[in-house]
Amino acid sequence: MSKQSRMKKKKEGYVPRAAQEQHFSKPKGSGEIKNGIFVYEGDITVDQLAKKLGLNPSEIVKSFFLKGKLLNINSVLDDELIAEICIEHGIDFQRKEIVDPSDFSKENIQDDPSTLVERPPVIVVMGHVDHGKTTLIDRIRHSRVAEGEAGGITQEIGAYQKEVKGKKITILDTPGHEAFTAMRARGAKIGDVAILVVAADDGVMPQTKEAVDHARAANLPIVVAVNKCDKPGANAEKVMSELAGINLTPEEWGGDTVCCKISAKSGKGIDELLDNVLTVAELLELKANPNRLAEGSVIDAQMDKREGAKATLLVRNGTLHIGDFLVVGNAYCKVRRMINEYGKPVKEAGPSTPVAVLGFSEVPTAGDIFRAFSTDKEAREIASQRQQKALNKNRSQGISLDTAFAQMNKDEGESTINLIVKSDTQGTSEALKDALNKLSVPSVNLKLIRCASGEVSEGDVVLAEASHASIITFNVHASALASALAKEKNIEIRHYDVIYHLTEDITKAMKGLLKPIFVEKVYGHGEVRAIFKSSKAGLIAGVYVTDGVLKSNSQVRIFRKEELVETSKLTSLKHVKDDIKEAKTKTECGLTIASNFKIEEEDTIECFGMEEERQDGW
Ligand code: GDP
């Protein structure tokens, strides 16, 4: 802009842009009453709040003025002031959680239900070593080749899709619960149904139980594959009774666990197994919105000599396209090439589809969550925010008895505490399970992710990290490796040797979770016997306390001939000239209130406040 035109603009009343924004920009806050609660976000002004709550803004300004706080109707209210106004008017309030776009663990994308379509289930295969997980995965993969699919599924990609009765299922190629849980520890939500492989000639083994704990911790329904039924020593009945012993009672025994007798080697029973997996998955009503930017997890990654950093992504929701901009872990990537499980290039990958992606600046880690962005700029910004956060976060937050509870899963007002309990014998473990299951605190669930005998293993620590669980031991220690890992992950292991101390601590922690409930408490009443005028304080009521106490800073209701005429707040409480905190029964005091209401002789003052109440006598 030339000097002349600058002068001209000045004359015409031109206001620079920055100044315009300063004068006219509106605070970016909003709020509304939802289910009787005032839910707000951002900056709220006196005027905005008054409108939303149906109050008079000048009354708010006046009441704060009388309390010695200068506001105008455009003043931005802080949380404390909003709370004060809401409490004064008996309105519940809550600040809406500000969603951090760089925090992918918070599910902040809500899909409109009308956009959702069915998505294939993702299957994970777990079980004890040598029970036939790899053989089963290979068998399913190859059966597709036998069906005459062109090319055949390459093993490189780490997952594949298979059609069962015209419906797709996605099978993760990595057998074992360790890999699965390590991914979960990184925040990934992978898998919808678990196939638990148990060899019919070996039965339920320690890692079978571990796998069950991991699947349950991830809330996966379990379909059991009783494998190696072709072997001469196979005893499927024995396996079923052992399964019943770990709360997986087979359907044919009256329970609700689907158990299929198979031979991964010959392929017998596999079609039936997959049919059953599909039926279990259908009950989950898995849905996704294919018409939005993709999000999901890295399930495998490596450096390819020819093609550079390469990762298999499993799209959980949305559709991934060539040219999308991704933030993966802390890294950024532009999708240049995508390859499906047949090694063929594809242009897009929808929900539950595994796809190998090329174009990463560095090799991501399995379990990293990815999210696609529509612009390069947005993706770069989010990636840099995540990098910065990672730098600031020197140590993993870890889990201690206290912090585990802070990280509880909140579900419709219920809180869940996850625990891993290890003890010296199976008997103690059962006794602890009973004792812990008996603890009850309203709105708090105690979930025993694992309650078993034996020392704390590295697997326990990994499971604790992935499940946000605390580790409790009874008469056992942690292995040296587990202790070191727990230290590194900052996960507290608490040791006990008296059951009562253990249950007492857990109960205390459960109580700590209770959300405070505020209830109104009437402190006392007084009769107005005289009215004084003061040049400084305005009207002062001379009150005789008839019952209870009148407390300074509390709220008051004023009744005239038994009718409520005003609700306000005490601004001063004095005995003669001294400020007092309380005026007791049968004493006299002088008081002023926050509002301009004119108190008269013979009015009754009721003094009350909101107090925290612990539930059910806790
Ligand atoms: P993983 O450790 O659970 O992945 O077990 P593998 O799939 O590697 O299988 C362990 C061994 O059991 C291998 O020698 C397999 O050939 C064998 N095996 C797996 N499934 C069957 C089966 O159904 N029948 C028989 N007879 N052997 C099997």
XYZ file of C-alpha atoms and ligand atoms in Angstrom:
646
model
C 0.000 0.000 0.000
C 1.480 3.381 -1.032
C 1.932 6.182 1.452
C -0.838 8.159 -0.269
C -3.398 5.418 -0.198
C -2.452 4.728 3.429
C -3.222 8.383 4.233
C -6.498 8.114 2.297
C -7.561 4.982 4.129
C -6.748 6.676 7.435
C -9.002 9.571 6.556
C -11.831 7.229 5.580
C -11.669 5.632 8.969
C -9.687 2.633 7.792
C -8.842 0.373 10.683
C -5.921 -2.031 10.312
C -6.955 -5.696 10.213
C -5.301 -6.606 13.488
C -7.088 -3.795 15.270
C -10.387 -4.781 13.660
C -9.986 -8.265 14.998
C -9.194 -6.909 18.401
C -12.359 -4.854 18.496
C -14.836 -6.999 16.738
C -13.712 -10.568 17.065
C -16.163 -12.538 19.139
C -14.895 -15.015 21.688
C -14.918 -18.460 20.158
C -16.886 -20.061 22.949
C -20.182 -21.805 22.914
C -22.430 -23.548 25.360
C -25.816 -25.093 25.657
C -27.975 -26.821 28.203
C -27.930 -30.567 27.548
C -29.925 -32.876 29.803
C -30.118 -30.131 32.394
C -26.355 -29.532 32.360
C -24.756 -26.413 30.944
C -22.003 -27.795 28.702
C -19.603 -25.178 27.372
C -16.344 -24.808 25.512
C -13.953 -22.022 24.651
C -14.281 -18.496 25.978
C -17.720 -17.515 27.246
C -18.699 -13.916 27.949
C -21.116 -12.697 30.610
C -23.616 -11.874 27.875
C -23.358 -15.319 26.234
C -23.694 -17.126 29.545
C -26.671 -15.028 30.621
C -28.458 -15.732 27.337
C -27.857 -19.453 27.538
C -28.990 -19.660 31.154
C -31.923 -17.292 30.749
C -30.453 -14.727 33.129
C -30.136 -10.991 32.999
C -26.527 -10.086 32.044
C -26.600 -6.827 34.006
C -27.690 -8.738 37.106
C -24.603 -10.917 36.748
C -22.385 -7.850 36.331
C -24.037 -6.204 39.320
C -23.746 -9.229 41.568
C -20.015 -9.497 40.833
C -19.613 -5.758 41.325
C -21.095 -6.093 44.801
C -18.629 -8.845 45.504
C -15.863 -6.513 44.460
C -15.249 -7.902 40.977
C -15.483 -5.585 38.036
C -16.945 -7.159 34.889
C -18.857 -5.898 31.889
C -21.212 -7.850 29.693
C -18.394 -8.616 27.217
C -15.990 -9.866 29.866
C -14.766 -13.391 29.307
C -15.578 -15.589 32.285
C -13.066 -18.069 33.630
C -14.157 -21.541 34.778
C -14.397 -20.422 38.401
C -16.717 -17.542 37.621
C -18.885 -19.730 35.388
C -19.064 -22.263 38.229
C -20.017 -19.550 40.707
C -22.842 -18.274 38.527
C -24.143 -21.762 37.762
C -24.038 -22.845 41.415
C -25.792 -19.646 42.448
C -28.601 -20.460 40.059
C -28.696 -24.167 40.779
C -27.521 -25.203 37.307
C -25.161 -28.142 36.751
C -22.246 -27.341 34.505
C -19.425 -29.043 32.686
C -16.613 -27.871 30.425
C -16.552 -29.847 27.207
C -13.292 -31.701 26.852
C -11.039 -30.014 24.332
C -10.003 -32.611 21.820
C -6.333 -32.591 20.964
C -6.155 -33.362 17.233
C -2.677 -34.785 17.660
C -3.857 -37.347 20.207
C -5.043 -40.268 18.099
C -5.831 -42.433 21.107
C -8.869 -40.287 21.803
C -11.586 -41.440 19.449
C -12.790 -38.055 18.447
C -14.263 -38.730 15.045
C -17.939 -39.475 15.350
C -19.544 -40.918 12.250
C -23.109 -40.159 11.406
C -24.851 -43.568 11.790
C -26.400 -43.186 8.325
C -22.917 -43.252 6.764
C -21.982 -46.594 8.324
C -21.785 -49.827 6.377
C -20.806 -53.339 7.424
C -17.078 -53.994 7.569
C -15.227 -57.332 7.573
C -14.146 -58.685 10.972
C -10.416 -58.788 11.744
C -9.318 -62.129 13.162
C -6.300 -62.747 15.378
C -4.957 -66.235 16.034
C -3.612 -67.004 19.503
C -2.579 -70.040 21.528
C 0.236 -72.003 23.141
C 3.454 -72.539 21.218
C 3.403 -75.476 18.795
C -0.362 -75.872 19.002
C -0.629 -75.050 15.301
C -1.278 -71.292 14.926
C 1.083 -70.836 11.982
C -0.158 -73.983 10.305
C -3.748 -72.789 10.624
C -2.954 -69.327 9.250
C -1.032 -70.883 6.331
C -3.798 -73.380 5.684
C -6.428 -70.648 5.454
C -4.164 -68.593 3.204
C -3.441 -71.482 0.852
C -7.005 -72.710 0.722
C -7.697 -69.535 -1.147
C -5.083 -70.400 -3.739
C -6.794 -73.747 -4.076
C -9.965 -71.847 -4.796
C -8.230 -70.606 -7.918
C -7.400 -67.028 -6.938
C -4.901 -65.533 -9.299
C -1.369 -65.093 -8.029
C -1.778 -66.301 -4.473
C -1.373 -64.413 -1.251
C 2.126 -63.246 -0.479
C 3.336 -63.718 3.061
C 5.075 -60.361 3.042
C 2.146 -58.199 3.881
C 1.260 -59.614 7.302
C -2.483 -59.937 6.808
C -4.933 -61.070 4.186
C -8.601 -61.190 3.412
C -10.554 -64.314 2.688
C -14.077 -64.824 1.510
C -16.351 -67.058 3.576
C -19.869 -67.587 2.272
C -19.581 -64.451 0.169
C -18.427 -62.336 3.112
C -14.910 -61.102 3.694
C -12.852 -61.731 6.800
C -9.416 -60.262 7.472
C -6.843 -62.533 9.073
C -3.791 -61.154 10.820
C -0.746 -63.136 9.909
C 1.195 -62.630 13.114
C 0.375 -65.471 15.436
C 0.686 -65.159 19.183
C -0.616 -62.876 21.813
C 2.680 -61.123 22.548
C 2.735 -59.371 19.187
C -0.931 -58.557 19.508
C -0.542 -57.130 22.999
C 2.600 -55.202 22.088
C 0.515 -53.545 19.371
C -2.253 -52.846 21.810
C 0.253 -51.277 24.168
C 0.984 -48.757 21.434
C -2.672 -47.853 21.280
C -3.727 -49.913 18.285
C -7.213 -51.319 18.212
C -6.700 -54.422 16.168
C -8.734 -57.567 16.001
C -12.423 -58.179 16.443
C -12.486 -61.918 17.096
C -9.774 -64.209 18.491
C -9.282 -67.794 17.360
C -7.754 -69.675 20.281
C -5.824 -72.684 19.023
C -5.560 -75.563 21.493
C -3.874 -78.799 20.453
C -6.073 -81.806 21.163
C -3.059 -83.901 22.156
C -1.734 -81.342 24.638
C -4.689 -79.436 26.084
C -4.892 -76.078 27.847
C -1.344 -74.920 28.616
C 0.035 -71.824 30.427
C 0.218 -69.767 27.239
C -3.333 -70.801 26.353
C -4.464 -69.162 29.595
C -2.306 -66.132 28.894
C -3.806 -65.822 25.430
C -7.281 -65.933 26.941
C -6.355 -63.122 29.359
C -5.021 -61.028 26.478
C -8.092 -61.599 24.331
C -10.396 -60.814 27.224
C -8.423 -57.700 28.118
C -9.001 -56.521 24.562
C -12.694 -57.455 24.792
C -12.415 -59.928 21.916
C -14.889 -62.780 21.690
C -13.067 -66.113 21.536
C -13.727 -68.978 19.123
C -11.771 -72.101 20.081
C -10.100 -74.263 17.446
C -9.351 -77.662 18.985
C -6.514 -78.533 16.632
C -4.584 -81.658 15.689
C -7.730 -83.778 15.940
C -6.138 -86.050 13.295
C -3.434 -87.160 15.733
C -3.753 -90.583 17.354
C -3.311 -89.139 20.859
C -5.967 -86.431 20.326
C -8.507 -86.108 23.113
C -10.939 -83.323 22.280
C -13.197 -84.166 25.227
C -10.340 -83.612 27.689
C -9.596 -80.249 26.051
C -13.250 -79.240 26.367
C -13.290 -80.026 30.081
C -10.103 -78.004 30.546
C -11.691 -75.148 28.621
C -14.690 -75.259 30.941
C -12.181 -74.876 33.795
C -11.045 -71.515 32.420
C -14.541 -70.150 31.860
C -14.704 -71.144 28.216
C -17.444 -73.753 28.535
C -18.157 -75.177 25.074
C -21.636 -74.729 23.610
C -22.126 -78.486 23.407
C -21.577 -78.597 27.149
C -24.187 -75.933 27.772
C -21.799 -72.976 27.751
C -21.490 -70.193 25.207
C -18.046 -70.775 23.729
C -17.938 -71.966 20.144
C -15.447 -74.862 19.892
C -14.541 -76.413 16.533
C -12.619 -79.628 16.138
C -10.125 -79.150 13.338
C -6.946 -80.367 11.772
C -4.870 -77.481 10.493
C -2.664 -80.060 8.804
C -5.367 -81.792 6.731
C -7.705 -78.810 6.576
C -10.588 -80.748 8.134
C -13.056 -78.580 10.040
C -11.557 -75.278 8.912
C -14.535 -74.222 6.801
C -16.802 -74.826 9.766
C -14.405 -72.871 12.009
C -14.512 -69.885 9.644
C -18.308 -70.100 9.386
C -18.487 -69.905 13.149
C -16.050 -66.995 13.281
C -18.292 -65.173 10.846
C -21.393 -65.880 12.941
C -19.695 -64.580 16.104
C -18.497 -61.508 14.200
C -21.982 -60.804 12.847
C -23.234 -60.413 16.392
C -20.711 -57.595 16.846
C -22.395 -55.585 14.064
C -19.072 -54.172 12.931
C -19.527 -51.020 10.931
C -17.406 -48.289 9.408
C -17.761 -45.258 7.201
C -15.858 -45.851 3.935
C -16.390 -42.281 2.777
C -14.022 -40.478 5.028
C -10.318 -40.092 5.656
C -8.763 -43.320 6.831
C -7.498 -44.263 10.252
C -6.060 -47.506 11.505
C -2.902 -49.237 12.684
C 0.465 -50.370 11.438
C 0.535 -54.154 11.668
C 3.921 -54.777 10.145
C 6.812 -52.663 8.868
C 10.250 -53.160 7.402
C 12.936 -51.502 5.298
C 12.827 -52.908 1.789
C 16.153 -52.736 -0.031
C 14.534 -51.782 -3.310
C 11.444 -49.912 -2.232
C 12.516 -48.198 0.986
C 10.487 -47.985 4.196
C 7.356 -50.030 3.811
C 4.527 -50.803 6.226
C 1.359 -52.825 6.219
C -1.525 -50.740 7.407
C -4.846 -52.098 8.505
C -7.545 -49.556 7.794
C -10.002 -49.508 10.654
C -12.315 -46.812 9.399
C -12.513 -44.662 6.288
C -10.758 -45.319 2.977
C -7.079 -44.831 2.279
C -6.224 -43.422 -1.156
C -3.064 -42.948 -3.146
C -1.915 -39.375 -2.558
C -3.353 -39.183 0.988
C -1.220 -37.558 3.639
C -0.652 -39.713 6.681
C 0.612 -39.172 10.160
C 1.930 -42.479 11.449
C 3.247 -42.540 15.020
C 5.228 -39.324 15.012
C 6.130 -39.495 11.345
C 4.565 -38.047 8.259
C 4.027 -39.798 4.939
C 2.529 -39.201 1.540
C 1.035 -42.428 0.210
C 2.829 -43.058 -3.091
C 2.087 -46.698 -3.736
C -0.211 -49.287 -2.185
C 0.000 -53.049 -2.664
C -2.584 -55.643 -1.686
C -2.002 -59.146 -0.346
C -1.565 -60.488 -3.916
C 1.302 -58.104 -4.527
C -0.901 -56.058 -6.888
C -0.966 -52.252 -6.825
C -4.257 -50.777 -5.628
C -5.577 -47.220 -5.556
C -7.633 -47.426 -2.402
C -8.176 -49.539 0.696
C -11.435 -49.488 2.650
C -12.326 -50.517 6.211
C -10.658 -53.718 7.548
C -8.429 -53.904 4.466
C -4.732 -54.598 4.950
C -2.487 -52.838 2.493
C 1.269 -52.386 2.141
C 2.130 -48.705 1.816
C 5.288 -47.202 0.388
C 6.509 -43.665 0.847
C 7.436 -43.491 4.520
C 10.251 -41.237 5.563
C 11.197 -43.779 8.247
C 10.110 -47.276 9.201
C 7.121 -47.027 11.531
C 6.535 -49.438 14.411
C 3.885 -52.144 14.523
C 1.001 -50.870 16.606
C 1.513 -47.234 15.624
C -1.790 -45.574 14.856
C -2.121 -43.757 11.567
C -4.572 -41.135 10.462
C -5.013 -39.624 7.013
C -5.341 -35.891 6.441
C -6.626 -34.081 3.415
C -3.811 -31.576 3.165
C -0.082 -31.822 3.317
C 0.029 -28.819 5.649
C -2.357 -30.302 8.195
C -0.543 -33.632 8.262
C 2.853 -31.957 8.699
C 1.554 -29.780 11.517
C 0.036 -32.700 13.417
C 3.196 -34.767 12.895
C 5.348 -31.987 14.273
C 3.047 -31.557 17.290
C 3.312 -35.263 17.974
C 7.096 -35.172 17.636
C 7.244 -32.284 20.087
C 5.048 -34.151 22.539
C 7.199 -37.247 22.239
C 10.263 -35.131 23.059
C 8.566 -33.606 26.098
C 7.467 -36.961 27.343
C 10.749 -38.344 28.583
C 9.228 -41.195 30.456
C 6.173 -43.213 29.731
C 3.393 -42.056 31.994
C 3.288 -45.448 33.570
C 0.758 -46.927 35.853
C 0.717 -46.834 39.615
C -2.166 -47.760 41.821
C -3.176 -44.104 41.744
C -2.520 -43.255 38.120
C -4.098 -46.469 36.868
C -7.233 -45.246 38.410
C -6.846 -41.889 36.791
C -6.632 -43.683 33.454
C -9.739 -45.677 34.042
C -12.101 -46.323 31.199
C -15.165 -44.266 31.609
C -18.251 -45.776 30.141
C -21.627 -44.202 30.664
C -20.704 -42.817 34.019
C -19.107 -46.072 35.153
C -15.407 -46.310 35.909
C -13.309 -49.423 35.532
C -10.136 -50.287 37.392
C -8.010 -52.953 35.739
C -5.861 -55.218 37.881
C -3.340 -57.977 37.294
C -2.966 -60.075 40.414
C -0.171 -62.616 40.814
C 0.107 -64.843 43.869
C 2.039 -67.813 45.243
C -0.456 -70.628 44.752
C -3.533 -71.376 42.699
C -5.507 -71.572 45.953
C -4.464 -68.062 47.022
C -5.242 -66.821 43.564
C -8.821 -68.149 43.868
C -9.156 -66.669 47.375
C -7.955 -63.268 46.122
C -10.314 -63.426 43.172
C -13.215 -64.048 45.563
C -12.150 -61.309 47.953
C -11.696 -58.761 45.170
C -14.951 -59.696 43.458
C -16.742 -58.985 46.715
C -15.499 -55.386 46.870
C -18.193 -53.090 45.762
C -18.226 -49.361 45.329
C -21.059 -47.732 43.386
C -20.253 -46.843 39.766
C -16.796 -48.437 39.943
C -16.040 -51.781 38.320
C -13.029 -53.841 39.225
C -11.799 -55.875 36.271
C -9.342 -58.677 36.971
C -7.433 -58.793 33.712
C -5.387 -61.651 35.080
C -5.462 -63.419 38.423
C -2.982 -66.271 38.397
C -0.221 -67.957 40.358
C 3.463 -67.443 39.641
C 5.897 -64.563 39.731
C 5.308 -61.396 37.729
C 6.588 -62.005 34.195
C 7.495 -59.609 31.401
C 4.233 -60.675 29.760
C 2.331 -59.425 32.810
C 4.024 -56.033 32.510
C 3.261 -55.800 28.782
C -0.339 -56.761 29.468
C -0.542 -54.183 32.276
C 0.753 -51.488 29.960
C -1.633 -52.395 27.165
C -4.622 -52.667 29.461
C -3.829 -49.728 31.746
C -3.786 -52.162 34.614
C -2.013 -52.101 37.952
C 0.015 -55.085 39.072
C -0.601 -56.468 42.551
C 1.362 -59.376 43.992
C 0.684 -61.600 46.938
C 3.612 -63.538 48.420
C 5.440 -63.521 45.076
C 8.001 -61.281 43.466
C 8.632 -60.124 39.971
C 11.307 -61.708 37.809
C 14.395 -59.545 37.334
C 13.457 -58.905 33.706
C 9.861 -58.038 34.605
C 11.051 -55.630 37.328
C 13.384 -53.931 34.868
C 10.644 -53.662 32.249
C 8.154 -52.340 34.799
C 10.723 -49.725 35.848
C 11.297 -48.726 32.254
C 7.573 -48.471 31.553
C 7.051 -46.774 34.905
C 4.521 -49.365 35.976
C 4.193 -49.817 39.680
C 4.126 -53.324 41.152
C 2.619 -53.439 44.638
C 3.517 -56.295 46.939
C 1.306 -57.633 49.719
C 1.431 -60.464 52.204
C -1.801 -59.819 54.076
C -5.049 -60.163 52.093
C -6.763 -57.569 54.247
C -4.126 -54.921 53.403
C -4.525 -55.662 49.722
C -8.323 -55.385 49.714
C -8.153 -52.311 51.926
C -5.851 -50.519 49.473
C -7.973 -51.455 46.489
C -11.122 -50.293 48.246
C -9.452 -46.994 49.096
C -8.444 -46.512 45.507
C -11.927 -47.422 44.313
C -13.354 -44.843 46.647
C -10.943 -42.309 45.260
C -12.627 -42.833 41.932
C -16.028 -41.845 43.100
C -17.117 -38.723 41.456
C -18.114 -36.185 44.082
C -21.795 -35.495 44.287
C -22.808 -32.088 45.501
C -25.946 -31.837 47.575
C -27.533 -28.844 49.139
C -27.110 -28.513 52.873
C -29.110 -26.040 54.961
C -26.847 -24.644 57.697
C -29.336 -22.609 59.707
C -31.939 -19.845 59.887
C -32.137 -16.348 61.268
C -34.729 -13.639 61.794
C -34.137 -10.093 60.573
C -34.649 -7.876 63.613
C -33.312 -4.544 62.283
C -32.098 -2.839 59.113
C -29.157 -0.425 59.151
C -27.928 1.776 56.374
C -24.229 2.180 55.808
C -22.670 4.567 53.323
C -20.026 1.968 52.546
C -21.882 -1.341 52.646
C -25.431 -0.289 51.789
C -28.148 -2.119 53.668
C -27.060 -4.241 56.605
C -29.479 -6.699 58.136
C -29.307 -7.237 61.899
C -30.153 -10.922 62.307
C -30.861 -13.187 65.277
C -29.875 -16.800 64.586
C -32.804 -19.036 65.479
C -31.289 -22.432 64.582
C -28.060 -23.893 63.219
C -25.417 -21.459 62.026
C -25.077 -18.739 59.441
C -21.814 -19.129 57.534
C -19.872 -16.377 55.793
C -19.620 -16.765 51.989
C -22.535 -19.185 51.888
C -25.714 -18.835 49.912
C -28.941 -17.494 51.352
C -32.635 -17.627 50.659
C -34.845 -14.876 51.958
C -38.426 -15.660 52.929
C -41.079 -13.045 53.540
C -44.224 -14.372 55.198
C -43.029 -17.887 54.342
C -42.695 -17.045 50.681
C -39.318 -17.199 48.943
C -38.533 -13.691 47.740
C -34.800 -13.802 46.947
C -31.813 -16.136 46.560
C -28.387 -14.607 46.931
C -25.014 -14.968 48.581
C -23.642 -13.542 51.824
C -21.021 -10.921 51.161
C -20.257 -10.101 54.768
C -21.018 -11.516 58.177
C -20.099 -9.493 61.259
C -20.495 -9.514 64.987
C -20.555 -5.866 66.027
C -17.639 -4.648 63.895
C -15.659 -7.869 63.551
C -15.857 -10.148 60.543
C -16.842 -13.616 61.658
C -16.896 -16.974 59.889
C -20.012 -18.245 61.611
C -22.845 -16.908 63.714
C -24.184 -19.568 66.063
C -27.727 -20.227 67.344
C -29.064 -17.579 69.692
C -26.443 -15.017 68.713
C -26.819 -11.818 66.749
C -25.000 -10.784 63.624
C -25.013 -8.200 60.857
C -24.993 -9.358 57.252
C -25.035 -8.058 53.704
C -26.015 -9.957 50.585
C -24.687 -9.846 47.038
C -27.854 -8.736 45.272
C -29.626 -5.400 45.451
C -32.668 -6.935 47.043
C -34.027 -4.929 49.973
C -34.192 -7.087 53.060
C -36.892 -6.058 55.519
C -37.479 -6.581 59.197
C -39.139 -9.916 60.021
C -37.724 -11.567 56.867
C -36.318 -15.058 57.471
C -32.839 -15.814 56.245
C -32.029 -19.409 55.331
C -28.347 -20.088 54.960
C -27.252 -23.014 52.743
C -24.382 -24.376 50.643
C -23.486 -27.171 48.234
C -21.441 -29.900 49.870
C -19.738 -32.973 48.547
C -21.449 -36.148 49.554
C -19.746 -39.560 49.423
C -22.035 -42.230 48.105
C -23.579 -44.943 50.244
C -21.698 -44.042 53.325
C -18.186 -44.329 51.832
P 2.608 -72.586 16.401
O 3.850 -72.529 17.226
O 1.375 -72.538 17.244
O 2.557 -71.582 15.291
O 2.562 -74.060 15.774
P 2.911 -74.543 14.301
O 1.843 -74.136 13.362
O 4.294 -74.141 13.983
O 2.798 -76.097 14.475
C 3.640 -76.852 15.339
C 3.766 -78.289 14.830
O 2.509 -78.933 14.878
C 4.238 -78.358 13.369
O 5.127 -79.425 13.231
C 2.943 -78.643 12.599
O 3.181 -79.366 11.416
C 2.164 -79.466 13.588
N 0.727 -79.332 13.393
C 0.041 -78.191 13.325
N -1.268 -78.445 13.140
C -1.393 -79.795 13.096
C -2.494 -80.690 12.896
O -3.636 -80.313 12.754
N -2.215 -82.024 12.933
C -0.967 -82.510 13.098
N -0.801 -83.820 13.098
N 0.070 -81.705 13.259
C -0.114 -80.368 13.251
